[in-house]
Coordinates of C-alpha atoms in Angstrom, one line a residue:
X2 CA 0.0 0.0 0.0
X3 CA 1.2 3.5 -0.9
X4 CA 2.5 5.4 2.2
X5 CA 0.9 8.6 0.9
X6 CA -2.5 6.9 0.6
X7 CA -5.3 8.8 2.4
X8 CA -6.8 5.4 3.4
X9 CA -3.5 4.4 5.2
X10 CA -3.2 7.8 7.0
X11 CA -6.9 7.7 8.0
X12 CA -6.4 4.2 9.5
X13 CA -3.2 5.3 11.2
X14 CA -4.9 8.3 12.8
X15 CA -8.0 6.4 13.9
X16 CA -6.0 3.5 15.4
X17 CA -3.6 6.0 17.0
X18 CA -6.5 7.8 18.7
X19 CA -7.9 4.5 19.9
X20 CA -4.5 3.5 21.2
X21 CA -4.2 6.8 23.1
X22 CA -7.7 6.4 24.6
X23 CA -7.0 2.9 25.7
X24 CA -3.6 3.9 27.1
X25 CA -5.2 6.5 29.3
X26 CA -6.2 3.7 31.7
X27 CA -2.6 2.7 32.0
X28 CA -1.7 6.4 32.6
X29 CA -4.3 7.1 35.3
X30 CA -3.9 3.7 37.0
X31 CA -0.2 4.1 36.9
X32 CA -0.6 7.4 38.6
X33 CA -2.5 5.7 41.4
X34 CA 0.0 2.9 41.8
X35 CA 3.0 5.2 41.5
X36 CA 1.7 7.3 44.4
X37 CA 2.4 4.5 46.8
X38 CA 6.1 4.6 45.9
X39 CA 7.7 2.6 43.2
X40 CA 11.2 1.8 42.1
X41 CA 12.4 2.5 38.6
X42 CA 13.0 -1.1 37.9
X43 CA 9.3 -1.9 38.8
X44 CA 8.2 0.9 36.5
X45 CA 10.0 -0.7 33.6
X46 CA 8.8 -4.2 34.5
X47 CA 5.1 -3.1 34.9
X48 CA 5.3 -1.0 31.7
X49 CA 6.7 -3.9 29.6
X50 CA 4.0 -6.3 30.8
X51 CA 1.3 -3.7 30.3
X52 CA 2.5 -3.1 26.7
X53 CA 2.5 -6.9 26.2
X54 CA -1.1 -7.1 27.5
X55 CA -2.1 -4.2 25.3
X56 CA -0.8 -6.3 22.4
X57 CA -2.2 -9.7 23.4
X58 CA -5.7 -8.6 24.6
X59 CA -6.7 -6.9 21.3
X60 CA -5.2 -9.8 19.4
X61 CA -7.4 -12.2 21.4
X62 CA -10.3 -9.8 20.9
X63 CA -9.8 -9.6 17.2
X64 CA -9.6 -13.4 16.9
X65 CA -12.8 -13.7 18.8
X66 CA -14.5 -10.8 17.1
X67 CA -16.1 -12.9 14.5
X68 CA -17.6 -15.2 17.1
X69 CA -18.6 -12.9 19.9
X70 CA -21.5 -10.5 20.0
X71 CA -21.5 -6.9 21.4
X72 CA -22.4 -8.4 24.8
X73 CA -18.8 -9.3 25.6
X74 CA -17.7 -5.6 25.3
X75 CA -20.0 -4.7 28.2
X76 CA -19.0 -7.8 30.2
X77 CA -15.3 -7.0 29.8
X78 CA -15.9 -3.4 30.9
X79 CA -17.8 -4.5 34.0
X80 CA -15.1 -7.0 34.9
X81 CA -12.5 -4.3 34.6
X82 CA -14.5 -1.9 36.7
X83 CA -15.0 -4.5 39.4
X84 CA -11.3 -5.3 39.5
X85 CA -10.5 -1.6 39.8
X86 CA -13.1 -1.1 42.6
X87 CA -11.7 -4.0 44.6
X88 CA -8.1 -2.9 44.1
X89 CA -8.9 0.7 45.0
X90 CA -11.0 -0.2 48.0
X91 CA -8.2 -2.4 49.3
X92 CA -5.7 0.3 48.9
X93 CA -7.8 2.9 50.7
X94 CA -8.6 0.4 53.5
X95 CA -5.0 -0.7 54.0
X96 CA -3.7 2.9 54.0
X97 CA -6.3 4.0 56.7
X98 CA -5.8 1.1 59.0
X99 CA -3.7 1.8 62.1
X100 CA -1.9 -1.5 61.9
X101 CA 0.3 -2.7 59.1
X102 CA -1.6 -4.9 56.7
X103 CA -0.5 -6.6 53.5
X104 CA -1.4 -4.4 50.5
X105 CA -1.6 -4.9 46.8
X106 CA 2.0 -5.7 45.8
X107 CA 2.7 -4.6 42.3
X108 CA 6.1 -6.4 42.4
X109 CA 4.5 -9.9 42.8
X110 CA 3.6 -11.9 39.8
X111 CA -0.1 -11.8 40.5
X112 CA -0.1 -8.1 41.4
X113 CA 1.7 -7.4 38.1
X114 CA -0.9 -9.5 36.2
X115 CA -3.8 -7.9 38.0
X116 CA -2.6 -4.4 37.1
X117 CA -1.8 -5.2 33.5
X118 CA -5.1 -7.0 33.0
X119 CA -7.1 -4.2 34.6
X120 CA -5.7 -1.6 32.3
X121 CA -5.9 -3.6 29.2
X122 CA -9.3 -5.3 29.5
X123 CA -10.8 -2.5 27.3
X124 CA -8.3 -3.4 24.6
X125 CA -9.9 -6.8 24.4
X126 CA -13.4 -5.4 23.9
X127 CA -12.0 -2.9 21.3
X128 CA -10.3 -5.9 19.6
X129 CA -13.6 -7.7 19.4
X130 CA -15.1 -4.7 17.6
X131 CA -12.1 -4.3 15.4
X132 CA -12.1 -8.1 14.6
X133 CA -15.4 -7.6 12.8
X134 CA -13.8 -5.1 10.4
X135 CA -10.9 -5.6 8.0
X136 CA -7.8 -3.7 9.1
X137 CA -4.1 -3.8 9.6
X138 CA -3.7 -6.1 12.6
X139 CA 0.0 -5.7 13.1
X140 CA -0.2 -1.9 13.0
X141 CA -3.1 -2.0 15.4
X142 CA -1.6 -4.2 18.1
X143 CA 1.8 -2.4 17.8
X144 CA 0.2 1.0 18.3
X145 CA -1.9 -0.3 21.2
X146 CA 1.1 -1.9 22.9
X147 CA 3.3 1.2 22.4
X148 CA 0.7 3.6 23.7
X149 CA -0.1 1.3 26.7
X150 CA 3.5 0.9 27.6
X151 CA 4.5 4.5 27.2
X152 CA 1.5 5.8 29.1
X153 CA 2.1 3.3 31.9
X154 CA 5.7 4.7 32.2
X155 CA 4.3 8.2 32.3
X156 CA 1.6 7.5 34.9
X157 CA 3.9 5.5 37.2
X158 CA 6.7 8.1 37.0
X159 CA 4.3 11.0 37.6
X160 CA 2.6 9.1 40.4
X161 CA 6.0 8.4 42.0
X162 CA 6.8 12.1 42.0
X163 CA 3.3 13.1 43.3
X164 CA 3.5 10.3 45.9
X165 CA 6.7 11.7 47.3
X166 CA 5.0 15.1 47.5
X167 CA 1.8 13.7 49.0
X168 CA 3.6 11.5 51.6
X169 CA 1.7 9.0 53.7
X170 CA -1.7 9.8 52.1
X171 CA -0.4 8.8 48.7
X172 CA -1.7 5.2 48.9
X173 CA -5.2 6.4 50.0
X174 CA -5.2 9.0 47.1
X175 CA -4.1 6.3 44.7
X176 CA -6.9 4.0 45.9
X177 CA -9.4 6.8 45.5
X178 CA -8.2 7.3 41.9
X179 CA -8.6 3.5 41.2
X180 CA -12.1 3.6 42.8
X181 CA -13.1 6.5 40.6
X182 CA -12.1 4.7 37.4
X183 CA -13.8 1.5 38.6
X184 CA -17.0 3.4 39.1
X185 CA -16.6 5.1 35.7
X186 CA -16.3 1.7 34.0
X187 CA -19.4 0.5 35.7
X188 CA -21.6 3.5 34.8

């Protein structure tokens, strides 16, 4: 296909806008997680796994797109919202308790998987929708993965800076942010 083709540029722009919109979850949730305090190595690890999930989830969605109705998009959004609500409520609860309690550990395998799944679940439902249309699959998943990974880095890094400024209330504030996004997904 010709690189100057308006069809190619139109597809590039529309997929880019979708990738940015889906990456906003990684940015905002990264901000919430980063406020608890996070090491640079963990930022890199979380961002790479988030980028991978932003590639795999739409691929899985595109594959299933021919077989799944519009119902799955709503179900995926509800599941993502519930995950965020539970994670946010736990963060707020554990930060307000007087005694030390185990919190969501973004460094553990399951914590990393939970974070990456919660920010990329929308990519699956978008992939289902895109699977019903013909498009450039490689360009789509690479743009989704790049946007998800870069926005995760930005959110975690910014959250880390804000978390240093906010101090001990950073975890509670991060939990409130996660709760807000969970509610937004459910409404």
